Coordinates of C-alpha atoms in Angstrom, one line a residue:
X1 CA -5.1 -17.1 36.5
X2 CA -3.6 -20.3 35.2
X3 CA -4.0 -20.9 31.5
X4 CA -4.5 -24.3 30.0
X5 CA -2.3 -25.4 27.1
X6 CA -5.2 -24.6 24.7
X7 CA -5.7 -21.2 26.2
X8 CA -1.9 -20.4 25.9
X9 CA -2.1 -21.3 22.2
X10 CA -5.1 -18.9 21.8
X11 CA -3.4 -16.2 23.9
X12 CA -0.4 -16.3 21.6
X13 CA -2.0 -17.0 18.2
X14 CA -5.4 -15.3 18.2
X15 CA -3.7 -11.7 18.2
X16 CA -1.8 -13.0 15.1
X17 CA -5.0 -14.1 13.5
X18 CA -6.3 -10.6 14.2
X19 CA -3.3 -9.0 12.7
X20 CA -3.7 -11.3 9.7
X21 CA -7.2 -10.1 9.2
X22 CA -6.0 -6.5 9.3
X23 CA -3.5 -7.4 6.6
X24 CA -6.3 -8.9 4.5
X25 CA -8.7 -6.0 5.1
X26 CA -5.9 -3.5 4.0
X27 CA -5.2 -5.3 0.8
X28 CA -1.6 -6.1 1.7
X29 CA -2.1 -9.6 0.3
X30 CA -4.0 -10.4 -3.0
X31 CA -5.8 -13.2 -1.4
X32 CA -6.1 -14.7 2.2
X33 CA -4.5 -18.0 0.9
X34 CA -1.3 -16.0 0.2
X35 CA -1.0 -15.1 3.9
X36 CA -1.5 -18.8 4.7
X37 CA 1.4 -19.8 2.5
X38 CA 3.6 -17.0 3.9
X39 CA 2.9 -18.0 7.5
X40 CA 3.8 -21.6 6.8
X41 CA 7.0 -20.9 4.8
X42 CA 8.3 -17.8 6.6
X43 CA 7.3 -18.1 10.3
X44 CA 7.0 -21.8 10.6
X45 CA 3.2 -22.0 11.3
X46 CA 2.4 -25.6 11.2
X47 CA 1.5 -26.7 7.6
X48 CA -0.9 -29.4 8.8
X49 CA -3.1 -26.6 10.2
X50 CA -3.3 -25.2 6.7
X51 CA -2.0 -21.7 7.5
X52 CA -3.0 -18.9 9.8
X53 CA -6.2 -17.9 8.0
X54 CA -7.3 -21.5 7.4
X55 CA -6.7 -22.2 11.1
X56 CA -8.6 -19.2 12.1
X57 CA -11.6 -20.4 9.9
X58 CA -11.4 -23.9 11.4
X59 CA -11.5 -22.4 14.9
X60 CA -14.3 -19.9 13.9
X61 CA -14.3 -16.1 13.8
X62 CA -16.9 -15.9 16.6
X63 CA -14.6 -17.9 18.9
X64 CA -11.6 -15.8 18.0
X65 CA -13.4 -12.6 18.7
X66 CA -14.9 -13.8 21.9
X67 CA -11.6 -15.1 23.3
X68 CA -9.8 -11.8 22.2
X69 CA -12.4 -9.9 24.1
X70 CA -11.9 -12.1 27.2
X71 CA -8.1 -11.8 27.0
X72 CA -8.4 -8.0 26.7
X73 CA -10.5 -8.0 30.0
X74 CA -8.0 -10.3 31.6
X75 CA -5.0 -8.1 30.9
X76 CA -6.7 -4.9 32.0
X77 CA -7.0 -1.5 30.2
X78 CA -3.3 -0.9 29.8
X79 CA -2.8 -3.8 27.4
X80 CA -6.3 -4.5 26.2
X81 CA -5.8 -2.8 22.8
X82 CA -3.4 -5.5 21.8
X83 CA -6.4 -7.9 21.9
X84 CA -9.0 -5.6 20.3
X85 CA -10.5 -7.4 17.3
X86 CA -10.2 -5.5 14.1
X87 CA -13.3 -4.5 12.1
X88 CA -12.9 -7.2 9.4
X89 CA -12.6 -10.0 12.1
X90 CA -15.6 -8.6 13.9
X91 CA -17.6 -8.3 10.8
X92 CA -16.8 -12.0 9.7
X93 CA -17.8 -13.1 13.2
X94 CA -21.1 -11.2 13.1
X95 CA -22.0 -12.3 9.6
X96 CA -20.8 -15.8 9.8
X97 CA -18.4 -15.3 7.0
X98 CA -15.1 -17.2 6.8
X99 CA -12.0 -15.1 7.1
X100 CA -10.5 -16.8 4.0
X101 CA -13.2 -15.3 1.8
X102 CA -11.7 -11.9 1.8
X103 CA -13.5 -8.6 2.2
X104 CA -14.2 -8.0 -1.6
X105 CA -15.9 -11.4 -2.0
X106 CA -17.6 -11.2 1.4
X107 CA -19.3 -7.9 0.7
X108 CA -18.5 -6.7 4.2

């Protein structure tokens, strides 16, 4: 299936948002905003988008989870695990909590 430019962005960056959520949940960063700064300064994430977590919040956790599940189905079982949403991302989506709140503040 051909992907639109927007779908290509989602296909590439939603797994990165998912991994960022793992980093947040595991306490690798003190606060989610630290991850935003690191992504802008180290990996060249567009500063005008506010960083990876901020962008994920702008797009919405529910949309990210939905698209990751669609991509997992699209690539088949051999590669589906790459797109499996982590528990923190899924909880944020289910509870309507922003990713940038962090697990301690969100009482997830």
